[in-house]
Short mmCIF file of C-alpha atoms in Angstrom, two decimals:
data_model
loop_
_atom_site.label_atom_id
_atom_site.label_comp_id
_atom_site.label_asym_id
_atom_site.label_seq_id
_atom_site.Cartn_x
_atom_site.Cartn_y
_atom_site.Cartn_z
CA MET G 104 -188.01 -152.51 -103.64
CA ARG G 105 -185.70 -153.84 -100.87
CA PRO G 106 -187.24 -155.47 -97.85
CA HIS G 107 -187.53 -153.16 -94.97
CA PRO G 108 -187.08 -153.88 -91.27
CA HIS G 109 -190.81 -154.34 -90.58
CA ARG G 110 -190.76 -157.19 -93.29
CA GLN G 111 -187.37 -158.69 -92.94
CA ALA G 112 -188.80 -161.76 -91.14
CA SER G 113 -190.57 -164.21 -93.51
CA PRO G 114 -192.49 -167.39 -92.63
CA GLY G 115 -190.05 -169.97 -91.25
CA SER G 116 -187.13 -167.28 -90.95
CA THR G 117 -185.67 -165.86 -87.77
CA PRO G 118 -187.15 -162.61 -86.61
CA PRO G 119 -185.05 -159.68 -85.44
CA ASP G 120 -183.71 -160.04 -82.04
CA LEU G 121 -186.08 -158.16 -79.67
CA GLY G 122 -184.53 -159.52 -76.47
CA GLY G 123 -186.49 -162.79 -76.53
CA ILE G 124 -189.98 -161.62 -77.15
CA ASP G 125 -191.73 -161.10 -80.48
CA ARG G 126 -193.02 -157.75 -81.71
CA ARG G 127 -196.69 -158.34 -80.79
CA ARG G 128 -195.93 -159.17 -77.29
CA LEU G 129 -193.50 -156.31 -77.16
CA LEU G 130 -196.23 -153.80 -78.32
CA ARG G 131 -198.71 -155.12 -75.77
CA GLY G 132 -196.21 -154.65 -73.11
CA ALA G 133 -195.20 -151.21 -74.44
CA SER G 134 -198.82 -150.26 -74.23
CA LEU G 135 -199.15 -151.16 -70.58
CA LEU G 136 -195.87 -149.38 -69.88
CA GLY G 137 -197.22 -146.25 -71.56
CA ALA G 138 -200.38 -146.29 -69.48
CA ALA G 139 -198.38 -147.05 -66.32
CA THR G 140 -196.15 -144.19 -67.00
CA LEU G 141 -198.92 -141.72 -67.37
CA SER G 142 -200.24 -142.62 -63.81
CA GLY G 143 -196.92 -142.77 -62.07
CA GLY G 144 -193.20 -142.78 -62.34
CA VAL G 145 -191.34 -140.24 -64.48
CA GLY G 146 -194.41 -138.96 -66.28
CA ALA G 147 -196.32 -138.18 -63.23
CA LEU G 148 -193.35 -136.42 -61.56
CA ALA G 149 -192.60 -134.39 -64.78
CA ALA G 150 -196.21 -133.19 -64.97
CA THR G 151 -196.40 -131.60 -61.38
CA ALA G 152 -194.30 -129.21 -59.57
CA GLY G 153 -191.37 -130.43 -57.81
CA PRO G 154 -187.64 -131.55 -58.12
CA ALA G 155 -186.49 -132.06 -61.75
CA VAL G 156 -186.31 -135.71 -62.79
CA ALA G 157 -184.39 -137.26 -65.66
CA ALA G 158 -186.31 -138.14 -68.88
CA PRO G 159 -186.63 -141.79 -69.95
CA ALA G 160 -183.58 -143.65 -71.01
CA GLY G 161 -181.19 -141.30 -69.27
CA PHE G 162 -182.03 -138.21 -71.34
CA PRO G 163 -181.86 -134.85 -69.63
CA SER G 164 -184.74 -132.83 -68.39
CA TYR G 165 -185.27 -129.51 -70.02
CA SER G 166 -186.30 -126.38 -68.19
CA TYR G 167 -187.93 -123.33 -70.03
CA LEU G 168 -185.56 -120.53 -70.87
CA GLY G 169 -187.39 -118.03 -72.86
CA GLN G 170 -188.69 -117.17 -76.29
CA PRO G 171 -186.02 -116.42 -78.94
CA LEU G 172 -188.14 -114.15 -81.10
CA ASP G 173 -189.80 -110.93 -80.28
CA HIS G 174 -193.25 -112.25 -81.30
CA ALA G 175 -195.00 -108.88 -81.07
CA ASN G 176 -192.83 -107.03 -83.26
CA LEU G 177 -192.17 -109.61 -86.15
CA ARG G 178 -192.62 -108.00 -89.50
CA TYR G 179 -194.08 -111.22 -91.03
CA ASN G 180 -196.66 -112.76 -88.67
CA PRO G 181 -199.81 -113.11 -90.64
CA THR G 182 -201.79 -115.38 -88.23
CA GLY G 183 -200.30 -114.83 -84.93
CA GLU G 184 -199.22 -118.37 -84.59
CA LEU G 185 -195.73 -119.81 -85.05
CA ILE G 186 -194.94 -123.56 -85.24
CA PHE G 187 -192.47 -126.22 -85.98
CA PRO G 188 -188.92 -124.71 -85.10
CA CYS G 189 -185.85 -126.12 -86.59
CA VAL G 190 -182.33 -124.71 -85.55
CA ARG G 191 -179.13 -125.24 -87.50
CA GLY G 192 -175.52 -124.47 -86.79
CA VAL G 193 -174.12 -122.82 -90.04
CA TYR G 194 -170.78 -121.32 -88.61
CA ASP G 195 -168.96 -124.58 -89.45
CA ARG G 196 -170.79 -125.06 -92.79
CA ILE G 197 -170.73 -121.77 -94.84
CA SER G 198 -168.70 -118.66 -94.74
CA GLY G 199 -170.36 -115.24 -94.51
CA GLY G 200 -173.48 -116.27 -92.84
CA LEU G 201 -175.88 -114.02 -91.11
CA ALA G 202 -174.95 -115.50 -87.64
CA ARG G 203 -173.70 -118.75 -85.99
CA TYR G 204 -177.29 -120.27 -85.94
CA TYR G 205 -180.18 -120.30 -88.17
CA LEU G 206 -183.74 -120.77 -86.67
CA TYR G 207 -186.47 -121.87 -89.26
CA TYR G 208 -190.27 -121.72 -88.21
CA ALA G 209 -193.66 -121.01 -89.91
CA PRO G 210 -197.17 -119.83 -89.17
CA HIS G 211 -199.49 -122.73 -89.59
CA ASP G 212 -202.75 -121.64 -91.17
CA ARG G 213 -203.27 -119.95 -94.45
CA PRO G 214 -201.05 -118.35 -96.00
CA GLY G 215 -198.24 -119.95 -93.84
CA GLY G 216 -194.81 -119.21 -95.31
CA ILE G 217 -191.39 -120.66 -94.22
CA CYS G 218 -189.46 -118.08 -92.13
CA LEU G 219 -185.84 -117.53 -90.97
CA ALA G 220 -184.22 -115.91 -88.00
CA TYR G 221 -180.64 -115.81 -87.03
CA GLY G 222 -178.56 -115.45 -83.85
CA ASN G 223 -175.22 -116.12 -82.25
CA SER G 224 -176.49 -118.22 -79.21
CA LEU G 225 -179.12 -120.87 -78.95
CA ALA G 226 -180.31 -119.16 -75.80
CA GLY G 227 -181.19 -116.08 -77.97
CA PRO G 228 -182.20 -113.54 -79.01
CA PHE G 229 -182.80 -114.26 -82.66
CA THR G 230 -183.22 -111.68 -85.26
CA GLU G 231 -186.01 -111.91 -87.87
CA TYR G 232 -184.70 -112.15 -91.44
CA ALA G 233 -185.98 -109.10 -93.36
CA GLY G 234 -186.81 -110.93 -96.43
CA ASN G 235 -189.40 -113.50 -94.67
CA PRO G 236 -191.05 -115.59 -95.86
CA ILE G 237 -188.09 -117.35 -97.74
CA VAL G 238 -190.68 -119.78 -99.18
CA ARG G 239 -194.17 -118.69 -100.02
CA ARG G 240 -197.47 -120.77 -100.64
CA ASP G 241 -197.13 -119.72 -104.37
CA TRP G 242 -193.79 -120.67 -106.18
CA SER G 243 -194.48 -120.31 -109.96
CA PRO G 244 -194.36 -122.66 -111.92
CA HIS G 245 -194.01 -125.34 -109.39
CA TYR G 246 -197.16 -125.04 -107.19
CA SER G 247 -199.87 -122.79 -105.73
CA VAL G 248 -201.46 -124.06 -102.64
CA GLU G 249 -203.42 -122.71 -99.61
CA HIS G 250 -200.44 -122.76 -97.22
CA VAL G 251 -196.89 -123.99 -96.51
CA SER G 252 -195.54 -124.78 -93.21
CA SER G 253 -193.45 -127.11 -91.05
CA PRO G 254 -189.91 -126.34 -92.28
CA HIS G 255 -187.08 -128.92 -91.30
CA VAL G 256 -183.65 -128.25 -92.68
CA LEU G 257 -180.83 -130.75 -93.13
CA TRP G 258 -177.39 -130.17 -93.73
CA ASN G 259 -176.56 -132.78 -96.64
CA THR G 260 -172.90 -133.53 -96.02
CA ALA G 261 -172.68 -135.37 -99.37
CA THR G 262 -173.66 -132.42 -101.27
CA ARG G 263 -172.70 -129.72 -98.91
CA GLN G 264 -176.10 -128.05 -99.16
CA PHE G 265 -179.04 -127.28 -97.03
CA TYR G 266 -182.18 -129.50 -97.71
CA LEU G 267 -185.50 -127.89 -96.74
CA TYR G 268 -188.42 -130.15 -96.31
CA PHE G 269 -191.80 -128.55 -95.86
CA HIS G 270 -195.46 -129.29 -96.35
CA GLY G 271 -198.15 -127.61 -98.47
CA ASP G 272 -200.86 -128.55 -98.44
CA ASN G 273 -201.19 -131.18 -95.52
CA ASP G 274 -201.06 -134.18 -98.04
CA THR G 275 -197.78 -133.17 -99.64
CA THR G 276 -194.12 -132.89 -98.35
CA ARG G 277 -191.78 -130.95 -100.70
CA LEU G 278 -188.07 -130.30 -100.88
CA ALA G 279 -186.08 -127.21 -101.77
CA ILE G 280 -182.33 -126.99 -101.90
CA SER G 281 -179.97 -124.07 -100.91
CA ASN G 282 -176.13 -123.37 -100.90
CA ASP G 283 -176.52 -120.70 -98.25
CA GLY G 284 -179.50 -121.63 -96.07
CA VAL G 285 -181.48 -118.47 -97.15
CA HIS G 286 -182.06 -118.70 -100.89
CA PHE G 287 -183.60 -121.95 -102.11
CA THR G 288 -184.31 -123.64 -105.36
CA TYR G 289 -187.35 -125.95 -105.81
CA TYR G 290 -186.64 -129.58 -106.12
CA GLY G 291 -190.10 -131.18 -105.99
CA VAL G 292 -192.46 -133.46 -104.10
CA VAL G 293 -190.78 -136.13 -102.02
CA LEU G 294 -193.88 -137.47 -100.08
CA SER G 295 -197.55 -137.47 -100.69
CA THR G 296 -200.53 -139.43 -99.39
CA ALA G 297 -200.60 -141.09 -102.87
CA MET G 298 -197.31 -142.86 -102.00
CA VAL G 299 -198.42 -144.61 -98.67
CA PRO G 300 -201.70 -146.63 -98.32
CA ASN G 301 -204.42 -145.71 -95.98
CA ILE G 302 -203.31 -142.19 -95.14
CA THR G 303 -204.90 -138.81 -95.92
CA GLU G 304 -202.42 -136.44 -94.57
CA SER G 305 -198.48 -136.55 -94.86
CA SER G 306 -196.82 -133.71 -93.12
CA TYR G 307 -194.57 -132.51 -90.37
CA ALA G 308 -191.60 -134.42 -91.77
CA ARG G 309 -188.09 -134.18 -90.36
CA VAL G 310 -185.11 -135.87 -92.01
CA PHE G 311 -181.97 -137.17 -90.43
CA GLU G 312 -178.71 -138.72 -91.50
CA HIS G 313 -179.10 -142.40 -90.30
CA SER G 314 -177.72 -145.55 -91.98
CA ILE G 315 -179.58 -148.70 -92.25
CA PRO G 316 -177.24 -151.06 -94.17
CA ALA G 317 -179.94 -153.54 -95.02
CA LEU G 318 -181.81 -150.94 -96.99
CA GLY G 319 -178.91 -149.09 -98.54
CA SER G 320 -180.10 -145.89 -96.87
CA ARG G 321 -178.21 -143.05 -95.54
CA TYR G 322 -181.30 -140.89 -94.53
CA VAL G 323 -184.40 -141.60 -92.65
CA MET G 324 -187.61 -139.30 -92.42
CA VAL G 325 -190.23 -139.36 -89.69
CA TYR G 326 -193.65 -137.78 -90.43
CA MET G 327 -197.11 -137.63 -89.29
CA GLY G 328 -199.77 -139.49 -91.19
CA TYR G 329 -203.55 -139.49 -90.65
CA HIS G 330 -204.10 -143.12 -90.75
CA GLN G 331 -207.44 -144.57 -91.76
CA VAL G 332 -206.82 -147.75 -89.89
CA ARG G 333 -208.04 -147.70 -86.28
CA PRO G 334 -207.21 -147.42 -83.44
CA GLY G 335 -205.73 -144.04 -83.27
CA TYR G 336 -205.71 -141.26 -85.91
CA ARG G 337 -202.60 -139.30 -86.50
CA LYS G 338 -199.55 -141.72 -86.20
CA ILE G 339 -195.88 -141.51 -86.88
CA PHE G 340 -194.71 -143.12 -90.11
CA TRP G 341 -191.24 -143.31 -91.57
CA GLY G 342 -189.37 -143.68 -94.78
CA TRP G 343 -185.61 -144.01 -95.93
CA SER G 344 -183.44 -142.81 -98.78
CA ALA G 345 -179.98 -142.98 -100.16
CA ASP G 346 -179.59 -139.40 -101.12
CA GLY G 347 -182.37 -137.44 -99.34
CA ARG G 348 -184.19 -136.91 -102.53
CA ARG G 349 -185.79 -140.25 -103.70
CA TRP G 350 -187.70 -142.03 -100.86
CA GLN G 351 -189.30 -145.34 -100.08
CA PHE G 352 -191.94 -145.59 -97.34
CA ASP G 353 -193.20 -148.16 -94.74
CA PRO G 354 -196.88 -148.51 -95.29
CA GLN G 355 -197.22 -149.51 -91.47
CA PRO G 356 -196.88 -146.87 -88.73
CA LEU G 357 -193.69 -146.58 -86.85
CA ILE G 358 -195.34 -145.40 -83.65
CA SER G 359 -199.02 -145.63 -82.69
CA PRO G 360 -200.82 -143.51 -79.99
CA ALA G 361 -202.31 -146.29 -77.84
CA GLY G 362 -199.03 -147.01 -76.27
CA ASP G 363 -199.03 -143.43 -74.84
CA GLY G 364 -202.78 -143.31 -74.04
CA GLU G 365 -203.24 -140.79 -76.80
CA SER G 366 -205.49 -140.76 -80.05
CA ASP G 367 -203.08 -138.58 -82.12
CA LEU G 368 -199.31 -138.14 -82.41
CA SER G 369 -197.20 -135.62 -84.34
CA GLY G 370 -194.03 -133.48 -84.43
CA ALA G 371 -191.44 -136.45 -84.31
CA HIS G 372 -187.77 -136.04 -83.91
CA LEU G 373 -184.89 -138.52 -83.88
CA LEU G 374 -182.49 -139.05 -80.95
CA HIS G 375 -179.59 -141.39 -80.37
CA ARG G 376 -178.31 -142.60 -77.04
CA ASN G 377 -177.17 -145.83 -75.33
CA GLY G 378 -176.24 -147.20 -78.80
CA THR G 379 -179.76 -147.15 -80.04
CA THR G 380 -182.29 -144.88 -81.73
CA TYR G 381 -185.40 -143.17 -79.99
CA VAL G 382 -188.12 -140.77 -81.50
CA VAL G 383 -189.58 -138.12 -79.36
CA TYR G 384 -192.97 -136.56 -80.35
CA HIS G 385 -196.10 -134.96 -78.89
CA GLY G 386 -199.49 -136.37 -78.30
CA GLY G 387 -202.81 -134.49 -78.34
CA SER G 388 -202.53 -134.13 -74.48
CA GLY G 389 -199.70 -131.61 -74.89
CA ARG G 390 -197.09 -133.94 -73.49
CA MET G 391 -194.08 -135.11 -75.34
CA TYR G 392 -193.34 -138.82 -75.39
CA LEU G 393 -190.32 -141.01 -76.06
CA THR G 394 -190.38 -144.35 -77.88
CA GLU G 395 -187.28 -146.58 -78.68
CA VAL G 396 -187.42 -147.61 -82.40
CA GLY G 397 -183.84 -149.24 -82.53
CA ASN G 398 -181.16 -148.55 -85.06
CA ASN G 399 -183.06 -150.62 -87.66
CA PHE G 400 -186.47 -148.95 -86.99
CA ASP G 401 -187.81 -152.53 -85.95
CA ARG G 402 -188.88 -151.81 -82.50
CA GLU G 403 -191.70 -149.76 -80.78
CA ILE G 404 -191.09 -149.67 -77.17
CA HIS G 405 -192.79 -146.81 -75.47
CA LEU G 406 -190.98 -145.28 -72.60
CA GLY G 407 -193.40 -142.57 -71.38
CA VAL G 408 -193.28 -138.83 -70.95
CA PHE G 409 -190.18 -137.20 -72.16
CA HIS G 410 -191.16 -133.65 -71.43
CA ALA G 411 -194.37 -132.17 -69.73
CA PRO G 412 -195.59 -128.73 -70.52
CA LEU G 413 -195.89 -125.78 -68.19
CA THR G 414 -199.48 -125.28 -66.91
CA GLY G 415 -198.99 -121.54 -67.45
CA ALA G 416 -197.49 -119.27 -70.16
CA PRO G 417 -196.12 -119.84 -72.61
CA ASP G 418 -196.91 -123.49 -72.75
CA ASN G 419 -200.48 -123.34 -71.32
CA ARG G 420 -200.46 -127.12 -71.00
CA ARG G 421 -199.08 -127.81 -74.54
CA SER G 422 -195.56 -128.38 -75.68
CA ALA G 423 -194.81 -129.81 -79.12
CA ALA G 424 -192.61 -130.27 -82.19
CA PRO G 425 -189.35 -130.49 -80.41
CA ALA G 426 -185.96 -129.67 -82.22
CA PHE G 427 -182.61 -130.07 -80.70
CA GLY G 428 -179.31 -128.33 -80.77
CA THR G 429 -175.89 -127.81 -78.88
CA ASP G 430 -174.18 -124.72 -78.09
CA ARG G 431 -170.85 -124.73 -76.51
CA GLY G 432 -171.50 -128.02 -74.81
CA ARG G 433 -175.09 -127.24 -73.57
CA TRP G 434 -178.06 -128.98 -75.00
CA TYR G 435 -181.20 -126.86 -76.15
CA MET G 436 -184.75 -127.85 -76.99
CA PHE G 437 -186.69 -125.49 -79.32
CA TYR G 438 -190.52 -126.21 -79.32
CA GLU G 439 -194.02 -125.02 -80.00
CA ALA G 440 -195.57 -123.47 -76.86
CA GLY G 441 -199.22 -122.96 -76.42
CA GLN G 442 -202.52 -124.27 -77.66
CA ARG G 443 -203.08 -124.13 -81.33
CA GLY G 444 -204.13 -120.70 -82.66
CA SER G 445 -201.72 -118.86 -80.30
CA THR G 446 -198.60 -120.74 -80.27
CA ARG G 447 -195.15 -119.27 -79.83
CA ILE G 448 -191.45 -120.61 -80.42
CA ALA G 449 -190.00 -121.42 -77.01
CA VAL G 450 -186.53 -122.75 -75.98
CA ALA G 451 -185.64 -124.78 -73.07
CA ARG G 452 -182.32 -125.85 -71.72
CA ALA G 453 -180.91 -129.10 -70.35
CA MET G 454 -180.60 -129.12 -66.61
#
């Protein structure tokens, strides 16, 4: 296995450049920054009524726009709870698609099921695909599990195919592959708790094209792991791959919750800006946070609250699992809205 960014520095060698401070000092400062942000600055302003303010690192603020699905009239909605949206433009990928954009989502609890909706604008509305769920909890002869959930679809530019990553059960992340984004062929397990020490869950994975030359990688994965090493419980972990199929994983968490004053983190998504790389994710408080990880995933600089939930419907003090897309030059954020057990898919637009 090649060395990864968290282990590039050996005794007596020169550590990665972190602006003149070592990683331990950096994390200590990041923790203080996270706590300060919760009590003032951007986080405090975003969490209360008043004028819109920019998110950290110059990212835009997002304002609730609506719900892209007619939740009450969905044909397949076995639990009344929808989570983990992923939106993909297909108009420039395939011919004869159902619409310009595909929205993937899922119920959470048993039986779960990966679902699809389609629409011609990210502002909505989206139409439920008649054949939902497109992936079920039983896929003979490959697996039979209690539930499948958390779909994330990557357009693999090398193979010109859709790669669908999903969990089922909570200790296993799987991959299925499609030419049209609707009908998938099972590939196999790409991540399990057996592959990473000291974790008992490995789910909510998202995969992005992101090159790290020192690792020979073209793709990175960010996911939630239930870490048996304290402090904190659910943390953001990561891995890398040359082809999106075969993966290596860092045994150490990429982002820990202490820097945000949280005990659990989940629902991570990569963002690029200012010549560097960030991860946005949500904490148990219902807020979304932003951390700079750098282009080599060798930093952990907590920057505070990225987005605060609405106190009323549909968020009811919880916004989670963000996914981003652009439509005719406008930025949109799809996310889980609401407390667990009654979540909806919501969409917000950059202000």
